[in-house]
Coordinates of C-alpha atoms in Angstrom, one line a residue:
Chain A
X40 CA -76.1 50.6 26.1
X41 CA -74.4 47.3 26.6
X42 CA -77.5 45.7 27.5
X43 CA -79.1 46.7 24.3
X44 CA -77.0 45.2 22.0
X45 CA -77.4 41.9 24.3
X46 CA -81.4 42.2 24.1
X47 CA -80.5 42.4 20.5
X48 CA -78.6 39.2 19.9
X49 CA -81.3 37.5 22.5
X50 CA -84.2 38.6 20.0
X51 CA -81.6 37.2 16.9
X52 CA -81.7 33.4 18.3
X53 CA -85.7 34.2 19.3
X54 CA -86.3 34.7 15.6
X55 CA -84.1 32.1 14.3
X56 CA -86.2 29.6 17.1
X57 CA -89.6 30.9 16.3
X58 CA -88.8 30.3 12.5
X59 CA -87.6 26.8 12.9
X60 CA -91.1 26.0 14.6
X61 CA -92.8 28.1 12.5
X62 CA -92.5 26.4 9.3
X63 CA -91.4 22.6 10.6
X64 CA -94.3 20.2 11.5
X65 CA -95.6 21.6 14.9
X66 CA -96.2 25.0 12.7
X67 CA -97.4 25.5 9.8
X68 CA -95.9 22.6 8.5
X69 CA -94.5 23.9 5.4
X70 CA -91.7 21.3 5.4
X71 CA -92.4 18.0 5.8
X72 CA -90.8 16.4 8.9
X73 CA -88.8 14.1 7.0
X74 CA -87.1 16.8 5.7
X75 CA -86.6 19.1 8.9
X76 CA -87.4 17.7 11.9
X77 CA -89.6 20.3 14.3
X78 CA -87.8 21.3 17.9
X79 CA -90.7 18.7 19.4
X80 CA -89.4 15.7 17.1
X81 CA -85.8 16.6 18.5
X82 CA -86.9 17.5 22.1
X83 CA -88.0 13.8 21.6
X84 CA -84.9 12.2 19.8
X85 CA -83.5 13.4 23.1
X86 CA -85.8 11.1 25.3
X87 CA -85.9 8.2 23.0
X88 CA -81.6 7.8 22.6
X89 CA -80.8 9.5 25.9
X90 CA -79.0 6.2 27.0
X91 CA -76.6 6.4 24.0
X92 CA -76.3 10.3 24.2
X93 CA -73.2 10.4 26.6
X94 CA -71.6 7.2 25.4
X95 CA -71.3 9.0 22.3
X96 CA -69.8 12.0 23.3
X97 CA -67.3 10.6 25.4
X98 CA -66.0 8.5 22.1
X99 CA -65.8 11.5 20.0
X100 CA -64.1 13.8 22.7
X101 CA -61.6 11.4 23.2
X102 CA -61.0 10.8 19.8
X103 CA -60.7 14.4 19.2
X104 CA -58.8 15.8 22.4
X105 CA -55.9 12.8 21.6
X106 CA -56.1 13.4 18.2
X107 CA -55.7 17.6 18.9
X108 CA -53.5 17.1 21.7
X109 CA -51.0 14.6 19.4
X110 CA -50.9 17.0 16.3
X111 CA -50.8 20.5 18.2
X112 CA -47.7 19.2 20.6
X113 CA -45.7 17.6 17.7
X114 CA -46.0 20.4 15.6
X115 CA -45.1 22.6 17.7
X116 CA -42.4 20.8 18.6
X117 CA -40.9 20.0 15.3
X118 CA -41.8 23.9 14.7
X119 CA -39.3 25.1 17.0
X120 CA -37.0 22.4 16.2
X121 CA -36.9 23.5 12.7
X122 CA -36.2 27.3 13.5
X123 CA -34.0 26.5 16.2
X124 CA -32.0 24.4 13.8
X125 CA -30.8 25.1 10.4
X126 CA -30.1 21.0 9.4
X127 CA -33.8 19.9 11.1
X128 CA -35.3 22.6 8.8
X129 CA -33.6 21.5 5.4
X130 CA -34.7 17.9 6.5
X131 CA -38.5 18.7 7.6
X132 CA -38.8 21.4 5.1
X133 CA -39.9 19.2 2.0
X134 CA -42.1 16.9 4.0
X135 CA -43.9 20.6 5.8
X136 CA -44.4 22.3 2.6
X137 CA -45.8 18.6 0.9
X138 CA -48.0 18.2 3.4
X139 CA -49.5 21.4 4.2
X140 CA -51.6 21.6 1.3
X141 CA -52.6 18.2 1.4
X142 CA -56.7 18.1 2.2
X143 CA -56.8 15.6 4.9
X144 CA -60.6 14.1 4.5
X145 CA -58.6 13.2 1.1
X146 CA -56.4 10.8 2.4
X147 CA -59.7 9.1 4.1
X148 CA -59.1 6.0 1.9
X149 CA -55.7 5.4 2.2
X150 CA -55.7 6.1 6.0
X151 CA -58.8 3.3 6.0
X152 CA -56.3 0.8 4.1
X153 CA -53.2 1.5 6.6
X154 CA -55.0 1.3 9.3
X155 CA -58.3 0.0 9.2
X156 CA -61.5 1.3 11.2
X157 CA -60.6 1.8 14.6
X158 CA -58.9 4.4 16.7
X159 CA -55.6 4.7 15.2
X160 CA -56.6 5.6 11.7
X161 CA -58.8 8.1 13.3
X162 CA -56.2 9.5 15.5
X163 CA -53.6 9.9 12.5
X164 CA -56.5 11.4 10.8
X165 CA -57.5 14.1 12.7
X166 CA -53.1 14.2 14.4
X167 CA -52.4 15.1 11.3
X168 CA -54.5 17.8 10.0
X169 CA -53.9 19.6 13.3
X170 CA -49.9 18.9 13.0
X171 CA -50.5 20.3 9.5
X172 CA -51.2 23.9 10.7
X173 CA -49.8 24.1 13.8
X174 CA -46.5 22.9 12.5
X175 CA -46.4 25.8 10.1
X176 CA -47.7 28.6 12.0
X177 CA -45.2 28.1 14.6
X178 CA -42.2 28.9 12.2
X179 CA -44.3 32.1 10.9
X180 CA -44.4 33.1 14.9
X181 CA -41.2 32.0 15.7
X182 CA -39.8 34.5 12.6
X183 CA -42.2 36.9 13.8
X184 CA -41.0 37.7 17.1
X185 CA -39.1 41.1 17.1
X186 CA -35.9 41.4 16.6
X187 CA -34.7 43.3 18.9
X188 CA -35.9 41.3 21.9
X189 CA -32.9 39.0 20.7
X190 CA -30.6 41.3 20.5
X191 CA -31.2 43.4 24.2
X192 CA -31.4 39.5 25.9
X193 CA -28.1 38.6 24.4
X194 CA -26.4 41.7 25.2
X195 CA -27.9 40.8 29.2
X196 CA -25.6 37.7 28.9
X197 CA -28.4 34.7 26.7
X198 CA -26.8 32.2 25.1
X199 CA -28.6 30.7 22.2
X200 CA -30.1 28.3 24.4
X201 CA -31.3 30.7 26.8
X202 CA -32.6 32.6 24.3
X203 CA -34.5 30.5 23.0
X204 CA -35.9 29.3 25.8
X205 CA -37.0 32.9 27.2
X206 CA -37.2 35.3 24.3
X207 CA -38.6 32.9 21.5
X208 CA -41.2 30.5 23.3
X209 CA -42.8 33.1 25.0
X210 CA -42.1 35.7 22.6
X211 CA -44.0 33.3 19.4
X212 CA -47.4 31.8 21.6
X213 CA -49.2 34.9 20.5
X214 CA -49.0 34.0 17.2
X215 CA -50.2 30.6 17.3
X216 CA -53.2 31.8 19.2
X217 CA -55.4 32.4 16.0
X218 CA -54.0 29.0 14.4
X219 CA -54.8 26.6 17.8
X220 CA -58.6 27.8 17.7
X221 CA -58.7 26.7 14.1
X222 CA -57.2 23.7 14.3
X223 CA -59.9 23.1 17.1
X224 CA -63.0 23.8 14.8
X225 CA -61.1 21.6 12.1
X226 CA -60.7 18.7 14.5
X227 CA -64.3 18.6 15.1
X228 CA -65.0 18.2 11.1
X229 CA -62.1 15.8 11.5
X230 CA -63.8 13.7 14.4
X231 CA -67.0 13.8 12.8
X232 CA -65.2 12.5 9.3
X233 CA -63.4 9.7 10.3
X234 CA -66.5 8.7 12.3
X235 CA -68.3 8.6 9.1
X236 CA -65.8 6.7 7.3
X237 CA -66.8 3.4 10.4
X238 CA -67.1 3.4 13.8
X239 CA -69.1 1.5 16.5
X240 CA -70.0 5.0 18.7
X241 CA -69.4 8.9 18.5
X242 CA -71.4 11.6 17.3
X243 CA -70.6 11.3 13.6
X244 CA -71.1 7.7 13.8
X245 CA -74.8 8.6 15.2
X246 CA -75.5 10.4 12.3
X247 CA -74.2 8.4 9.4
X248 CA -76.5 5.4 11.2
X249 CA -79.4 7.7 11.4
X250 CA -79.3 8.6 7.8
X251 CA -78.8 5.0 6.6
X252 CA -82.5 4.6 8.6
X253 CA -83.8 7.7 7.7
X254 CA -84.4 9.1 11.5
X255 CA -83.6 12.8 10.7
X256 CA -84.4 13.9 13.4
X257 CA -81.5 12.3 15.5
X258 CA -79.5 14.0 12.3
X259 CA -80.0 16.9 13.6
X260 CA -79.9 16.2 17.4
X261 CA -76.6 14.9 16.8
X262 CA -75.6 18.4 14.5
X263 CA -77.4 20.6 17.5
X264 CA -74.4 18.4 19.8
X265 CA -71.3 18.3 17.5
X266 CA -72.1 22.3 17.2
X267 CA -72.5 22.7 21.1
X268 CA -69.0 21.0 21.9
X269 CA -67.1 22.4 19.2
X270 CA -68.6 26.1 20.6
X271 CA -67.4 24.5 24.2
X272 CA -64.1 23.7 23.1
X273 CA -63.5 27.0 21.4
X274 CA -64.2 29.3 24.8
X275 CA -61.8 26.7 26.9
X276 CA -58.9 27.4 24.3
X277 CA -60.1 30.8 24.4
X278 CA -60.0 30.8 27.6
X279 CA -56.3 29.2 27.9
X280 CA -55.2 31.2 25.2
X281 CA -55.5 34.2 26.6
X282 CA -54.7 33.4 30.4
X283 CA -51.4 32.8 27.9
X284 CA -51.2 35.9 26.3
X285 CA -52.6 37.8 29.2
X286 CA -49.1 40.0 29.4
X287 CA -49.8 40.9 25.5
X288 CA -51.3 44.4 24.2
X289 CA -54.0 43.1 22.7
X290 CA -56.8 43.4 25.3
Chain B
X50 CA -0.8 52.0 34.6
X51 CA -3.8 53.0 32.5
X52 CA -6.8 54.3 33.1
X53 CA -8.7 53.4 29.7
X54 CA -11.3 50.0 30.0
X55 CA -11.4 50.8 25.8
X56 CA -9.5 51.3 23.1
X57 CA -10.4 52.1 19.5
X58 CA -7.3 51.6 17.3
X59 CA -7.7 52.5 13.7
X60 CA -11.4 51.5 13.5
X61 CA -12.1 51.3 9.7
X62 CA -15.9 50.1 9.0
X63 CA -17.4 49.6 5.1
X64 CA -20.8 47.6 4.0
X65 CA -20.4 46.8 0.2
X66 CA -23.3 46.4 -1.4
X67 CA -23.9 45.6 -5.9
X68 CA -20.7 47.6 -6.6
X69 CA -20.8 49.7 -4.2
X70 CA -18.9 50.9 -1.0
X71 CA -20.0 52.7 1.9
X72 CA -17.2 53.9 4.4
X73 CA -19.3 54.2 7.6
X74 CA -16.2 54.4 10.0
X75 CA -13.3 55.5 9.1
X76 CA -9.9 55.7 11.4
X77 CA -11.7 56.2 14.4
X78 CA -8.9 56.4 17.5
X79 CA -10.6 56.5 20.9
X80 CA -9.6 55.2 24.5
X81 CA -12.6 55.3 27.3
X82 CA -11.4 55.6 30.7
X83 CA -13.7 53.2 33.4
X84 CA -16.9 55.1 34.5
X85 CA -16.2 58.0 32.4
X86 CA -19.5 59.6 30.3
X87 CA -19.1 59.9 26.7
X88 CA -21.7 60.9 24.7
X89 CA -20.9 60.3 21.1
X90 CA -22.8 63.4 18.7
X91 CA -23.8 64.1 15.0
X92 CA -26.3 64.4 11.9
X93 CA -27.5 61.2 11.0
X94 CA -25.7 59.3 8.7
X95 CA -22.6 59.8 10.5
X96 CA -22.0 56.8 12.1
X97 CA -22.7 56.6 15.1
X98 CA -24.6 53.6 15.1
X99 CA -21.8 51.9 13.0
X100 CA -19.9 53.0 16.0
X101 CA -22.1 51.5 18.3
X102 CA -23.1 48.0 16.9
X103 CA -19.1 47.6 17.0
X104 CA -18.8 48.1 20.4
X105 CA -21.8 46.3 21.0
X106 CA -20.0 43.3 18.7
X107 CA -23.2 43.3 16.6
X108 CA -20.5 43.9 14.0
X109 CA -17.3 43.5 13.3
X110 CA -14.2 45.8 11.9
X111 CA -13.0 45.4 8.4
X112 CA -10.1 46.7 9.8
X113 CA -8.7 48.4 12.9
X114 CA -9.7 46.4 16.5
X115 CA -11.5 47.9 19.9
X116 CA -10.1 46.2 23.1
X117 CA -12.2 45.7 25.8
X118 CA -9.9 45.5 28.6
X119 CA -7.2 44.3 26.4
X120 CA -9.3 41.6 25.2
X121 CA -10.3 42.2 21.5
X122 CA -14.4 42.3 21.6
X123 CA -15.9 39.1 19.1
X124 CA -19.5 39.7 19.5
X125 CA -22.1 40.7 21.7
X126 CA -21.7 39.7 25.5
X127 CA -23.1 40.6 29.1
X128 CA -19.9 42.3 29.8
X129 CA -21.9 45.1 27.5
X130 CA -25.1 46.4 28.3
X131 CA -27.0 47.5 25.3
X132 CA -30.5 50.1 25.9
X133 CA -32.1 50.4 22.6
X134 CA -34.1 53.9 21.1
X135 CA -37.3 51.6 20.6
X136 CA -38.5 49.6 23.3
X137 CA -37.2 46.4 23.8
X138 CA -38.6 45.8 27.6
X139 CA -40.4 42.2 27.4
X140 CA -43.8 42.3 27.3
X141 CA -44.0 38.7 28.9
X142 CA -41.8 39.4 32.4
X143 CA -43.0 41.6 34.5
X144 CA -41.1 44.7 35.9
X145 CA -39.3 42.8 38.7
X146 CA -38.6 39.6 36.1
X147 CA -37.6 42.2 33.2
X148 CA -35.0 43.8 35.8
X149 CA -33.8 40.7 36.9
X150 CA -33.6 38.8 33.3
X151 CA -29.4 38.6 33.1
X152 CA -29.1 37.4 36.4
X153 CA -32.7 35.1 36.4
X154 CA -31.1 32.9 33.2
X155 CA -28.2 32.2 35.1
X156 CA -30.2 30.6 37.1
X157 CA -28.6 31.8 40.2
X158 CA -30.8 34.3 41.7
X159 CA -30.3 34.0 45.6
X160 CA -30.6 36.7 48.5
X161 CA -27.5 38.8 47.1
X162 CA -28.9 39.2 43.1
X163 CA -32.4 39.7 44.5
X164 CA -31.0 43.0 46.4
X165 CA -29.0 43.9 43.7
X166 CA -32.7 44.4 41.7
X167 CA -34.7 45.4 44.7
X168 CA -32.4 48.3 45.0
X169 CA -32.4 49.3 40.9
X170 CA -36.5 48.9 41.3
X171 CA -36.4 51.6 44.0
X172 CA -33.5 53.6 42.0
X173 CA -36.1 54.6 38.9
X174 CA -38.9 54.3 41.4
X175 CA -40.8 52.1 39.7
X176 CA -41.1 49.9 43.7
X177 CA -45.5 50.0 43.4
X178 CA -44.9 48.0 39.3
X179 CA -42.6 45.3 41.0
X180 CA -45.6 43.0 39.2
X181 CA -46.8 44.6 36.8
X182 CA -47.2 43.8 33.0
X183 CA -44.9 46.2 30.9
X184 CA -47.9 47.2 29.1
X185 CA -49.3 49.1 31.7
X186 CA -46.6 51.7 31.9
X187 CA -46.2 54.5 29.6
X188 CA -43.4 55.4 27.4
X189 CA -40.8 57.0 30.2
X190 CA -41.7 54.2 33.0
X191 CA -41.1 51.0 30.5
X192 CA -37.7 53.2 29.4
X193 CA -37.0 53.3 33.0
X194 CA -37.2 49.4 33.6
X195 CA -35.1 49.4 30.8
X196 CA -32.3 51.1 32.3
X197 CA -32.6 49.4 35.3
X198 CA -32.6 46.5 33.3
X199 CA -29.0 47.4 31.5
X200 CA -27.3 48.8 35.3
X201 CA -28.5 45.8 37.0
X202 CA -26.3 43.6 34.9
X203 CA -23.4 45.5 36.0
X204 CA -21.2 45.4 32.3
X205 CA -18.2 46.8 32.1
X206 CA -19.7 49.2 29.7
X207 CA -23.3 50.7 28.6
X208 CA -24.2 51.5 25.3
X209 CA -27.2 53.4 24.5
X210 CA -28.5 54.4 21.6
X211 CA -30.6 57.4 21.5
X212 CA -32.6 55.3 24.4
X213 CA -34.7 59.0 24.8
X214 CA -35.3 59.5 21.1
X215 CA -39.1 58.2 20.7
X216 CA -40.1 60.1 24.0
X217 CA -41.5 63.4 24.6
X218 CA -39.9 66.5 25.9
X219 CA -40.7 66.3 29.3
X220 CA -40.6 62.6 29.7
X221 CA -37.0 62.9 28.2
X222 CA -35.4 65.9 30.4
X223 CA -36.7 64.1 33.0
X224 CA -35.0 60.8 31.9
X225 CA -31.9 62.5 31.5
X226 CA -31.9 63.9 34.9
X227 CA -32.3 60.6 36.8
X228 CA -29.1 58.5 34.0
X229 CA -27.5 61.5 35.0
X230 CA -28.4 60.6 39.1
X231 CA -28.1 57.3 38.4
X232 CA -24.6 57.3 36.7
X233 CA -23.2 59.8 39.9
X234 CA -24.7 57.5 42.3
X235 CA -23.9 53.9 40.1
X236 CA -20.3 54.4 38.2
X237 CA -20.7 53.5 35.0
X238 CA -18.6 53.7 31.4
X239 CA -21.4 54.9 29.3
X240 CA -21.2 55.3 25.6
X241 CA -24.4 57.6 25.1
X242 CA -25.5 57.9 21.3
X243 CA -27.3 60.9 20.4
X244 CA -27.7 63.5 17.7
X245 CA -29.3 66.1 20.2
X246 CA -26.7 68.6 21.0
X247 CA -28.5 69.5 24.5
X248 CA -28.8 65.9 25.5
X249 CA -25.6 65.8 24.8
X250 CA -23.6 68.7 26.6
X251 CA -26.1 67.7 29.4
X252 CA -25.0 64.2 29.8
X253 CA -21.4 63.6 28.9
X254 CA -18.7 64.3 30.6
X255 CA -16.9 63.9 27.2
X256 CA -18.4 64.8 23.9
X257 CA -17.1 63.8 20.6
X258 CA -18.8 65.1 17.4
X259 CA -18.9 62.9 14.6
X260 CA -18.3 64.2 11.0
X261 CA -20.6 62.3 8.1
X262 CA -19.5 60.1 5.4
X263 CA -17.2 58.8 6.4
X264 CA -17.4 59.3 9.7
X265 CA -14.9 60.5 11.6
X266 CA -14.0 61.7 14.9
X267 CA -13.9 65.7 14.7
X268 CA -13.4 67.5 17.8
X269 CA -13.6 65.7 21.6
X270 CA -15.3 68.3 24.1
X271 CA -15.1 68.3 27.6
X272 CA -17.8 70.3 28.9
X273 CA -16.1 70.3 32.4
X274 CA -20.5 71.1 34.2
X275 CA -20.9 70.1 37.8
X276 CA -21.1 66.7 38.9
X277 CA -24.6 66.6 40.1
X278 CA -26.6 68.7 37.3
X279 CA -29.8 69.0 36.8
X280 CA -32.2 70.8 34.1
X281 CA -31.3 74.3 35.7
X282 CA -28.0 74.0 34.2
X283 CA -29.3 74.8 30.6
X284 CA -29.6 78.4 31.5
X285 CA -25.9 78.3 32.4
X286 CA -23.6 79.7 29.8
X287 CA -20.8 77.3 30.6
X288 CA -23.4 74.4 28.9
X289 CA -24.5 77.5 26.1
X290 CA -21.4 78.4 25.3
X291 CA -20.3 74.3 24.7
X292 CA -24.0 73.7 22.2
X293 CA -23.2 76.9 21.0
X294 CA -19.6 75.7 19.7
X295 CA -20.8 72.1 18.4
X296 CA -23.7 73.6 16.8
X297 CA -21.6 75.8 14.6
X298 CA -19.3 73.0 14.2
X299 CA -22.1 70.4 12.8
X300 CA -23.2 73.3 10.8
X301 CA -19.5 73.6 9.1
X302 CA -19.3 69.9 8.0

């Protein structure tokens, strides 16, 4: 029975592809080439710009990985520190609470003014977006670690420090799996937005440049590239988090 | 020379919530001897869990005191391990790491500790599941991990808060037999809380019956059953008489 379901998904993909082919230039030409490029045009675009695609991907991914890594490490670290110490919590809570609801994209003009259009501004944007999600989720995940584990550890002789290392940290990991995937998806949005605001390379920059030159096949090609990258990244994050939570009931 | 390890002296515990004061325990006096197996028995609300929490150090007495080897109990400590009713086996540690927990956190896990932990793994019959995650075990097996973890910490006092309360009757009776067997093989001071009369009489060498609101000690019974026992003892008339006596007493409360 499992077989049939897989074929069903394949069928959906084939239908969508056929519709794309059918309504665009090489099929029944229901929409103009310029408005929505055909599969053949996109393929030709690959050949045309094949020399710059790898470098664009490299730039985009480097920004994304560094920003995502900084944002998650800072977010998890501050979240853990805030749940460990009431003093740290009181100091940082107002900051966290006030940046949490800010749509980071709205900060782009300021980021350009403060950091210019170089790499720093882009990293700050991605880091900030990821950080805001992760710090709040970490605090929540720590709160959700069942108290009974803490009590059991105490009666087995663990002090606060040992409880933190051996109970709180492993116990909170399942709680940030979901948020890490959300943050991964968000960093793709943010890296493209960051490259829109000014860059010399990158998938987002290429889209912006192609828009100025009205080369819509290049736009669509780059949209497809970033989508595939986001899909792969999500798989990778899921693979890693599945490994880290391999002990949990969820599976 | 006195052989009591725990002395509870004039223990009073009160909880106050908005303009209401609840006396959970009143004037509890009790000495517990080394390597004694004590069951504390009573209906819900008689304060038996409060007493256990006070022994564990989770709550402080309002009046009176509890001495463990002449030192007043101030908070939770490694000399008193607790087995709870709810599953408290750490799901992110393997069976072996759970049972070794109290040794591994002290970062001295040498050959001696390893052997001790292995002995307990064998004692609870989980040698084939050493590397398994707790989620792969049944409820009864997880309870065995919990018991072995508490025993392997080698505490002065083992506190058990209705540890078998959530298990089905077959598993429960099997674990009662096993717990009794561990205790005979590795004597420890055990305080076991339960509301199940048969469980209390089967396990304990001393059964303390408490009255509810306020919680007081009502009756102390020593069932005088043979040291090595299994479920067949339940058809013994001595067993039955003790159960009847306690049932009757609780009815009169």
